[in-house]
Amino acid sequence: MNIWLASAFVLLLLLCSISDIKKRIIPNQLVILLLALGLLQSWLYFYLADALLGLLFPSLLLFLAKSKWNFYIGAGDIKLLSAIGIWVGWHANIYVLLAGGVLALVYAGIVGCLRRGQASSIPFAPFLSAAAIAIYAGLVVQQL
């Protein structure tokens, strides 16, 4: 693994998270940069097929759920999950989605208890990013 690419991955996820927290939007420029650097990394380290599957799955499932059942998740979150999939591959991307969802549910439960009766949305990018960084770190350690 290239330390510069790994650092860029973490930095871009942090920037996406900060933007989602402050503005409730994930800039396309950051997602495109994540996609491009992820493709570069997957090409350099010979796992391009797994990366391309990670781009599609499970993001495609979320997109279908959003369009068919009005499942509430932002399009930026789906694009971010696709970009993360290029970095971690499709198998690990499932765990990113699950872990990010669990973190978001715990946060929503705590916030819900503290703010009774006040409905609000929560940014999902910080939870996806935290899960992605942890899982990516695990994948790097496995390769050592």
PDB file of C-alpha atoms in Angstrom:
ATOM      1  CA  MET A   1       0.000   0.000   0.000  1.00  0.00           C
ATOM      2  CA  ASN A   2       1.184   3.473  -0.812  1.00  0.00           C
ATOM      3  CA  ILE A   3       1.305   5.731   2.262  1.00  0.00           C
ATOM      4  CA  TRP A   4       0.491   8.822   0.179  1.00  0.00           C
ATOM      5  CA  LEU A   5      -2.595   7.259  -1.352  1.00  0.00           C
ATOM      6  CA  ALA A   6      -3.732   5.931   2.027  1.00  0.00           C
ATOM      7  CA  SER A   7      -3.250   9.385   3.564  1.00  0.00           C
ATOM      8  CA  ALA A   8      -5.227  10.976   0.722  1.00  0.00           C
ATOM      9  CA  PHE A   9      -8.021   8.430   1.303  1.00  0.00           C
ATOM     10  CA  VAL A  10      -8.277   9.360   4.981  1.00  0.00           C
ATOM     11  CA  LEU A  11      -8.012  13.106   4.307  1.00  0.00           C
ATOM     12  CA  LEU A  12     -10.692  13.046   1.597  1.00  0.00           C
ATOM     13  CA  LEU A  13     -13.040  11.045   3.832  1.00  0.00           C
ATOM     14  CA  LEU A  14     -12.514  13.582   6.612  1.00  0.00           C
ATOM     15  CA  LEU A  15     -13.278  16.452   4.218  1.00  0.00           C
ATOM     16  CA  CYS A  16     -16.436  14.681   3.007  1.00  0.00           C
ATOM     17  CA  SER A  17     -17.508  14.161   6.618  1.00  0.00           C
ATOM     18  CA  ILE A  18     -16.900  17.770   7.611  1.00  0.00           C
ATOM     19  CA  SER A  19     -18.847  19.008   4.598  1.00  0.00           C
ATOM     20  CA  ASP A  20     -21.736  16.644   5.350  1.00  0.00           C
ATOM     21  CA  ILE A  21     -21.838  17.749   8.984  1.00  0.00           C
ATOM     22  CA  LYS A  22     -21.709  21.474   8.198  1.00  0.00           C
ATOM     23  CA  LYS A  23     -23.674  21.732   4.938  1.00  0.00           C
ATOM     24  CA  ARG A  24     -25.435  18.352   4.564  1.00  0.00           C
ATOM     25  CA  ILE A  25     -23.792  17.948   1.162  1.00  0.00           C
ATOM     26  CA  ILE A  26     -20.859  15.883  -0.064  1.00  0.00           C
ATOM     27  CA  PRO A  27     -19.107  17.757  -2.888  1.00  0.00           C
ATOM     28  CA  ASN A  28     -18.853  15.816  -6.137  1.00  0.00           C
ATOM     29  CA  GLN A  29     -15.272  17.047  -6.564  1.00  0.00           C
ATOM     30  CA  LEU A  30     -14.198  15.185  -3.420  1.00  0.00           C
ATOM     31  CA  VAL A  31     -16.011  12.011  -4.471  1.00  0.00           C
ATOM     32  CA  ILE A  32     -14.490  12.158  -7.970  1.00  0.00           C
ATOM     33  CA  LEU A  33     -11.027  12.591  -6.469  1.00  0.00           C
ATOM     34  CA  LEU A  34     -11.657   9.615  -4.174  1.00  0.00           C
ATOM     35  CA  LEU A  35     -12.787   7.589  -7.204  1.00  0.00           C
ATOM     36  CA  ALA A  36      -9.760   8.566  -9.291  1.00  0.00           C
ATOM     37  CA  LEU A  37      -7.215   7.866  -6.549  1.00  0.00           C
ATOM     38  CA  GLY A  38      -8.956   4.608  -5.689  1.00  0.00           C
ATOM     39  CA  LEU A  39      -8.767   3.497  -9.318  1.00  0.00           C
ATOM     40  CA  LEU A  40      -5.081   4.420  -9.371  1.00  0.00           C
ATOM     41  CA  GLN A  41      -4.427   2.396  -6.240  1.00  0.00           C
ATOM     42  CA  SER A  42      -6.381  -0.613  -7.482  1.00  0.00           C
ATOM     43  CA  TRP A  43      -4.517  -0.495 -10.790  1.00  0.00           C
ATOM     44  CA  LEU A  44      -1.128  -0.204  -9.056  1.00  0.00           C
ATOM     45  CA  TYR A  45      -1.831  -3.120  -6.742  1.00  0.00           C
ATOM     46  CA  PHE A  46      -3.609  -5.409  -9.238  1.00  0.00           C
ATOM     47  CA  TYR A  47      -7.100  -5.633  -7.812  1.00  0.00           C
ATOM     48  CA  LEU A  48      -8.986  -3.580 -10.381  1.00  0.00           C
ATOM     49  CA  ALA A  49     -11.813  -6.116 -10.899  1.00  0.00           C
ATOM     50  CA  ASP A  50     -12.631  -6.239  -7.180  1.00  0.00           C
ATOM     51  CA  ALA A  51     -12.466  -2.438  -7.026  1.00  0.00           C
ATOM     52  CA  LEU A  52     -14.924  -2.060  -9.895  1.00  0.00           C
ATOM     53  CA  LEU A  53     -17.319  -4.484  -8.204  1.00  0.00           C
ATOM     54  CA  GLY A  54     -16.892  -2.412  -5.036  1.00  0.00           C
ATOM     55  CA  LEU A  55     -17.948   0.630  -7.018  1.00  0.00           C
ATOM     56  CA  LEU A  56     -21.266  -1.014  -7.852  1.00  0.00           C
ATOM     57  CA  PHE A  57     -22.100  -3.114  -4.816  1.00  0.00           C
ATOM     58  CA  PRO A  58     -23.698  -2.357  -2.306  1.00  0.00           C
ATOM     59  CA  SER A  59     -24.217   1.164  -3.669  1.00  0.00           C
ATOM     60  CA  LEU A  60     -26.486  -0.154  -6.394  1.00  0.00           C
ATOM     61  CA  LEU A  61     -28.707  -1.756  -3.749  1.00  0.00           C
ATOM     62  CA  LEU A  62     -28.994   1.548  -1.886  1.00  0.00           C
ATOM     63  CA  PHE A  63     -29.795   3.380  -5.106  1.00  0.00           C
ATOM     64  CA  LEU A  64     -32.544   0.873  -5.929  1.00  0.00           C
ATOM     65  CA  ALA A  65     -33.927   1.057  -2.380  1.00  0.00           C
ATOM     66  CA  LYS A  66     -33.941   4.853  -2.553  1.00  0.00           C
ATOM     67  CA  SER A  67     -35.715   4.959  -5.908  1.00  0.00           C
ATOM     68  CA  LYS A  68     -38.226   2.167  -5.252  1.00  0.00           C
ATOM     69  CA  TRP A  69     -39.189   2.630  -1.590  1.00  0.00           C
ATOM     70  CA  ASN A  70     -38.195   6.259  -0.999  1.00  0.00           C
ATOM     71  CA  PHE A  71     -35.527   4.981   1.394  1.00  0.00           C
ATOM     72  CA  TYR A  72     -34.008   8.081   2.938  1.00  0.00           C
ATOM     73  CA  ILE A  73     -30.353   8.347   2.126  1.00  0.00           C
ATOM     74  CA  GLY A  74     -28.714  11.160   0.253  1.00  0.00           C
ATOM     75  CA  ALA A  75     -27.335  10.696  -3.236  1.00  0.00           C
ATOM     76  CA  GLY A  76     -23.998  11.975  -1.960  1.00  0.00           C
ATOM     77  CA  ASP A  77     -23.891   9.141   0.571  1.00  0.00           C
ATOM     78  CA  ILE A  78     -24.486   6.601  -2.191  1.00  0.00           C
ATOM     79  CA  LYS A  79     -21.747   8.153  -4.329  1.00  0.00           C
ATOM     80  CA  LEU A  80     -19.399   8.208  -1.337  1.00  0.00           C
ATOM     81  CA  LEU A  81     -20.078   4.529  -0.656  1.00  0.00           C
ATOM     82  CA  SER A  82     -19.259   3.784  -4.307  1.00  0.00           C
ATOM     83  CA  ALA A  83     -15.954   5.624  -4.000  1.00  0.00           C
ATOM     84  CA  ILE A  84     -15.150   3.774  -0.779  1.00  0.00           C
ATOM     85  CA  GLY A  85     -15.909   0.502  -2.562  1.00  0.00           C
ATOM     86  CA  ILE A  86     -13.110   1.133  -5.028  1.00  0.00           C
ATOM     87  CA  TRP A  87     -10.681   1.388  -2.130  1.00  0.00           C
ATOM     88  CA  VAL A  88     -11.846  -1.598  -0.080  1.00  0.00           C
ATOM     89  CA  GLY A  89     -13.482  -3.901  -2.653  1.00  0.00           C
ATOM     90  CA  TRP A  90     -17.039  -5.166  -2.707  1.00  0.00           C
ATOM     91  CA  HIS A  91     -16.753  -7.682   0.134  1.00  0.00           C
ATOM     92  CA  ALA A  92     -15.400  -5.143   2.588  1.00  0.00           C
ATOM     93  CA  ASN A  93     -17.775  -2.454   1.309  1.00  0.00           C
ATOM     94  CA  ILE A  94     -20.682  -4.493   2.662  1.00  0.00           C
ATOM     95  CA  TYR A  95     -19.064  -4.276   6.098  1.00  0.00           C
ATOM     96  CA  VAL A  96     -18.488  -0.546   5.649  1.00  0.00           C
ATOM     97  CA  LEU A  97     -22.206  -0.087   5.024  1.00  0.00           C
ATOM     98  CA  LEU A  98     -23.195  -2.297   7.964  1.00  0.00           C
ATOM     99  CA  ALA A  99     -20.715  -0.751  10.410  1.00  0.00           C
ATOM    100  CA  GLY A 100     -21.573   2.771   9.250  1.00  0.00           C
ATOM    101  CA  GLY A 101     -25.262   1.986   9.688  1.00  0.00           C
ATOM    102  CA  VAL A 102     -24.721   0.643  13.208  1.00  0.00           C
ATOM    103  CA  LEU A 103     -22.681   3.711  14.179  1.00  0.00           C
ATOM    104  CA  ALA A 104     -25.371   6.003  12.761  1.00  0.00           C
ATOM    105  CA  LEU A 105     -28.121   4.113  14.619  1.00  0.00           C
ATOM    106  CA  VAL A 106     -26.255   4.361  17.916  1.00  0.00           C
ATOM    107  CA  TYR A 107     -25.721   8.083  17.342  1.00  0.00           C
ATOM    108  CA  ALA A 108     -29.370   8.587  16.351  1.00  0.00           C
ATOM    109  CA  GLY A 109     -30.492   6.718  19.466  1.00  0.00           C
ATOM    110  CA  ILE A 110     -28.368   8.889  21.728  1.00  0.00           C
ATOM    111  CA  VAL A 111     -29.430  12.106  20.008  1.00  0.00           C
ATOM    112  CA  GLY A 112     -33.057  10.945  20.051  1.00  0.00           C
ATOM    113  CA  CYS A 113     -32.912  10.431  23.811  1.00  0.00           C
ATOM    114  CA  LEU A 114     -31.357  13.842  24.365  1.00  0.00           C
ATOM    115  CA  ARG A 115     -33.678  15.736  22.010  1.00  0.00           C
ATOM    116  CA  ARG A 116     -37.057  14.177  22.638  1.00  0.00           C
ATOM    117  CA  GLY A 117     -39.722  15.217  20.157  1.00  0.00           C
ATOM    118  CA  GLN A 118     -37.361  17.000  17.781  1.00  0.00           C
ATOM    119  CA  ALA A 119     -37.075  15.188  14.481  1.00  0.00           C
ATOM    120  CA  SER A 120     -33.912  15.852  12.548  1.00  0.00           C
ATOM    121  CA  SER A 121     -31.749  14.237   9.927  1.00  0.00           C
ATOM    122  CA  ILE A 122     -28.218  13.113  10.619  1.00  0.00           C
ATOM    123  CA  PRO A 123     -25.251  13.197   8.269  1.00  0.00           C
ATOM    124  CA  PHE A 124     -24.271   9.676   7.189  1.00  0.00           C
ATOM    125  CA  ALA A 125     -20.840  10.453   5.691  1.00  0.00           C
ATOM    126  CA  PRO A 126     -19.024  10.631   9.062  1.00  0.00           C
ATOM    127  CA  PHE A 127     -20.230   7.151   9.966  1.00  0.00           C
ATOM    128  CA  LEU A 128     -19.415   5.688   6.557  1.00  0.00           C
ATOM    129  CA  SER A 129     -16.010   7.367   6.730  1.00  0.00           C
ATOM    130  CA  ALA A 130     -15.216   6.058  10.215  1.00  0.00           C
ATOM    131  CA  ALA A 131     -16.194   2.545   9.175  1.00  0.00           C
ATOM    132  CA  ALA A 132     -14.238   2.818   5.914  1.00  0.00           C
ATOM    133  CA  ILE A 133     -11.070   4.004   7.654  1.00  0.00           C
ATOM    134  CA  ALA A 134     -11.268   1.210  10.233  1.00  0.00           C
ATOM    135  CA  ILE A 135     -11.911  -1.479   7.616  1.00  0.00           C
ATOM    136  CA  TYR A 136      -9.258  -0.113   5.259  1.00  0.00           C
ATOM    137  CA  ALA A 137      -6.753  -0.151   8.129  1.00  0.00           C
ATOM    138  CA  GLY A 138      -7.682  -3.769   8.796  1.00  0.00           C
ATOM    139  CA  LEU A 139      -7.109  -4.654   5.148  1.00  0.00           C
ATOM    140  CA  VAL A 140      -3.705  -2.955   5.213  1.00  0.00           C
ATOM    141  CA  VAL A 141      -2.702  -4.848   8.372  1.00  0.00           C
ATOM    142  CA  GLN A 142      -3.778  -8.146   6.761  1.00  0.00           C
ATOM    143  CA  GLN A 143      -1.377  -7.513   3.894  1.00  0.00           C
ATOM    144  CA  LEU A 144       1.633  -6.942   6.161  1.00  0.00           C
TER     145      LEU A 144
END
